[in-house]
Coordinates of C-alpha atoms in Angstrom, one line a residue:
M1 CA 0.0 0.0 0.0
P2 CA 1.6 3.3 -1.0
F3 CA 2.2 6.0 1.5
L4 CA -0.1 8.8 0.5
F5 CA -0.6 12.4 1.5
G6 CA -4.2 12.0 2.4
D7 CA -5.0 11.6 6.0
F8 CA -4.1 15.2 6.8
L9 CA -2.5 14.3 10.1
I10 CA 0.3 16.7 9.1
T11 CA -1.3 19.8 10.7
R12 CA -1.7 17.8 14.0
K13 CA 2.0 16.9 13.8
L14 CA 2.9 20.5 13.0
L15 CA 0.8 21.9 15.8
K16 CA 2.3 19.4 18.2
L17 CA 5.9 20.3 17.0
I18 CA 5.2 24.0 17.3
E19 CA 3.7 23.5 20.8
T20 CA 6.5 21.4 22.1
R21 CA 9.5 23.1 20.3
G22 CA 8.3 26.4 18.9
K23 CA 9.5 28.6 21.8
E24 CA 12.9 27.0 21.6
Y25 CA 13.5 27.9 17.9
L26 CA 11.1 30.8 17.1
T27 CA 10.8 34.4 18.2
P28 CA 7.4 35.2 19.8
E29 CA 6.1 36.9 16.6
A30 CA 7.3 34.1 14.4
L31 CA 5.6 31.6 16.7
T32 CA 2.4 33.5 16.5
Q33 CA 2.5 33.7 12.7
V34 CA 3.4 30.0 12.2
T35 CA 0.8 28.8 14.7
G36 CA -1.9 31.0 13.0
A37 CA -0.9 29.7 9.5
V38 CA -1.0 26.1 10.5
K39 CA -4.4 26.6 12.3
R40 CA -5.8 28.1 9.1
I41 CA -4.6 25.1 7.1
S42 CA -6.1 22.8 9.7
A43 CA -9.4 24.7 9.3
V44 CA -9.3 24.0 5.5
E45 CA -8.7 20.4 6.1
N46 CA -11.6 20.2 8.6
G47 CA -13.9 22.0 6.2
D48 CA -14.2 25.0 8.6
L49 CA -13.4 27.7 6.0
S50 CA -15.6 28.9 3.1
D51 CA -14.3 28.9 -0.4
E52 CA -13.8 32.6 -0.2
E53 CA -11.8 32.3 3.1
R54 CA -9.8 29.5 1.5
S55 CA -9.0 31.6 -1.6
G56 CA -7.4 34.2 0.7
L57 CA -4.8 31.7 2.0
P58 CA -1.3 31.9 0.6
V59 CA -1.3 28.1 0.1
D60 CA -4.3 25.9 -0.4
P61 CA -3.7 22.5 1.2
L62 CA -6.6 20.9 -0.7
Y63 CA -4.8 21.7 -4.0
F64 CA -1.6 20.0 -2.8
K65 CA -3.6 17.0 -1.6
D66 CA -5.3 16.6 -5.0
M67 CA -2.0 17.1 -6.8
F68 CA 0.1 14.7 -4.7
P69 CA -0.7 11.5 -6.5
N70 CA 0.6 13.3 -9.7
V71 CA 3.8 14.2 -7.9
I72 CA 4.4 10.5 -7.1
K73 CA 3.7 9.5 -10.7
N74 CA 6.1 12.2 -12.0
I75 CA 8.8 11.0 -9.6
E76 CA 8.3 7.5 -11.0
K77 CA 8.6 8.9 -14.6
L78 CA 11.7 10.9 -13.7
K79 CA 13.4 7.9 -12.1
N80 CA 12.6 5.7 -15.1
T81 CA 14.3 8.2 -17.5
G82 CA 17.4 8.2 -15.4
A83 CA 17.0 11.8 -14.1
K84 CA 18.9 12.9 -11.0
I85 CA 16.4 13.3 -8.2
G86 CA 17.2 15.1 -5.0
I87 CA 15.4 14.9 -1.7
G88 CA 14.8 17.7 0.8
T89 CA 12.8 20.4 -0.8
D90 CA 9.0 20.0 -0.3
S91 CA 7.7 16.7 -1.6
G92 CA 5.5 18.5 -4.1
G93 CA 4.1 20.9 -1.5
S94 CA 3.3 18.5 1.3
L95 CA 5.0 20.8 3.9
M96 CA 6.9 17.8 5.2
A97 CA 10.5 18.8 4.8
L98 CA 9.8 22.4 5.7
F99 CA 8.8 21.4 9.2
G100 CA 11.1 18.6 10.2
F101 CA 9.3 15.6 8.8
Y102 CA 12.1 14.5 6.6
G103 CA 11.5 10.8 7.4
D104 CA 8.1 11.1 5.8
E105 CA 9.5 12.7 2.7
L106 CA 11.8 9.7 2.4
K107 CA 8.8 7.4 2.5
Y108 CA 7.0 9.4 -0.2
M109 CA 10.0 8.8 -2.5
A110 CA 9.9 5.1 -1.7
S111 CA 6.2 5.1 -2.5
A112 CA 7.1 6.1 -6.0
G113 CA 8.7 2.6 -6.4
I114 CA 12.2 3.7 -5.4
S115 CA 14.1 1.3 -3.2
N116 CA 15.0 2.4 0.3
F117 CA 18.7 2.2 -0.6
E118 CA 18.2 4.4 -3.6
T119 CA 16.1 6.8 -1.6
L120 CA 18.8 7.2 1.0
R121 CA 21.4 7.6 -1.8
M122 CA 19.3 10.4 -3.4
A123 CA 19.1 12.1 0.0
T124 CA 22.9 12.1 0.3
Y125 CA 25.1 11.5 -2.7
E126 CA 22.6 12.5 -5.4
N127 CA 21.9 15.8 -3.6
A128 CA 25.7 16.5 -3.4
C129 CA 25.9 15.8 -7.2
I130 CA 23.1 18.1 -8.0
L131 CA 25.0 20.8 -6.1
N132 CA 28.2 19.8 -7.8
M133 CA 29.7 19.3 -4.4
Q134 CA 30.2 15.5 -4.4
D135 CA 33.9 15.9 -3.9
R136 CA 33.1 17.5 -0.5
I137 CA 29.8 16.2 0.8
G138 CA 27.3 13.4 0.3
T139 CA 29.4 10.5 1.3
I140 CA 31.9 9.8 4.2
G141 CA 35.5 9.9 3.1
N142 CA 38.9 11.3 3.9
G143 CA 38.9 15.1 3.6
K144 CA 35.1 15.4 3.2
W145 CA 32.8 17.4 5.3
A146 CA 30.6 14.9 7.0
D147 CA 27.8 15.5 9.4
I148 CA 26.8 12.1 10.7
I149 CA 23.7 10.6 12.4
A150 CA 23.2 7.3 14.1
I151 CA 19.7 5.8 14.1
E152 CA 18.0 3.0 15.8
G153 CA 16.9 0.4 13.3
D154 CA 17.7 -0.4 9.7
P155 CA 16.5 2.1 7.1
L156 CA 17.1 -0.4 4.3
V157 CA 14.3 -2.4 5.8
D158 CA 12.1 0.3 7.2
L159 CA 12.5 4.0 6.4
D160 CA 10.5 4.9 9.6
S161 CA 13.8 4.1 11.4
M162 CA 15.1 7.4 10.1
N163 CA 12.8 9.1 12.7
N164 CA 14.8 7.3 15.5
V165 CA 17.8 9.6 15.5
R166 CA 20.0 8.8 18.6
M167 CA 23.2 10.7 17.7
V168 CA 24.0 13.7 15.6
M169 CA 27.6 14.9 14.9
K170 CA 28.0 18.2 13.1
G171 CA 31.5 19.6 12.3
G172 CA 33.1 16.9 14.5
A173 CA 31.1 17.9 17.6
F174 CA 28.2 15.9 19.2
I175 CA 25.0 17.8 19.0
K176 CA 22.9 14.9 20.3
R177 CA 24.1 11.6 21.6
E178 CA 21.4 9.9 23.7
G179 CA 21.8 6.2 24.3
I180 CA 25.0 5.7 22.3
A181 CA 27.3 3.2 24.1
G182 CA 30.7 4.4 24.9
L183 CA 29.9 8.1 25.0
G184 CA 29.2 8.3 28.7
V185 CA 25.6 9.0 28.2

């Protein structure tokens, strides 16, 4: 069964993220604006806005919901033609990557018939190639800039494991390291 943008739990996820982490990362005004925007999108999803009110929104989530199956078909077509596909922009307007739901974006790519391995390669090496920076980023190697994560689970079997980040190393320093043996945590 393909992973589809259809149950609209995204606004619930976003509101929970904003509620739990918003004050940590956003100024009070930005927090107010983001919360208001997500609540307006939620109102569209729940059918609580008229067509006129909906037309005044900067983004219409129902449009993206309707268009999303075409996004998946287009990704399939691009992959079949050998096109380079990067990951990490917006999954065709699903708002996933913009708000920290990168693991869901990976699953969307896999739902287009792309293997988990290839999906992860697209998110790392292929992105580096698109930026013409493959000599510096995208893989781990001597002399390369490498930010590293450790996850619980095997993303080649289950991409949901990408949401189980246990360690983050950026620029050689640990940003997060919960539960990693040998790190004194």
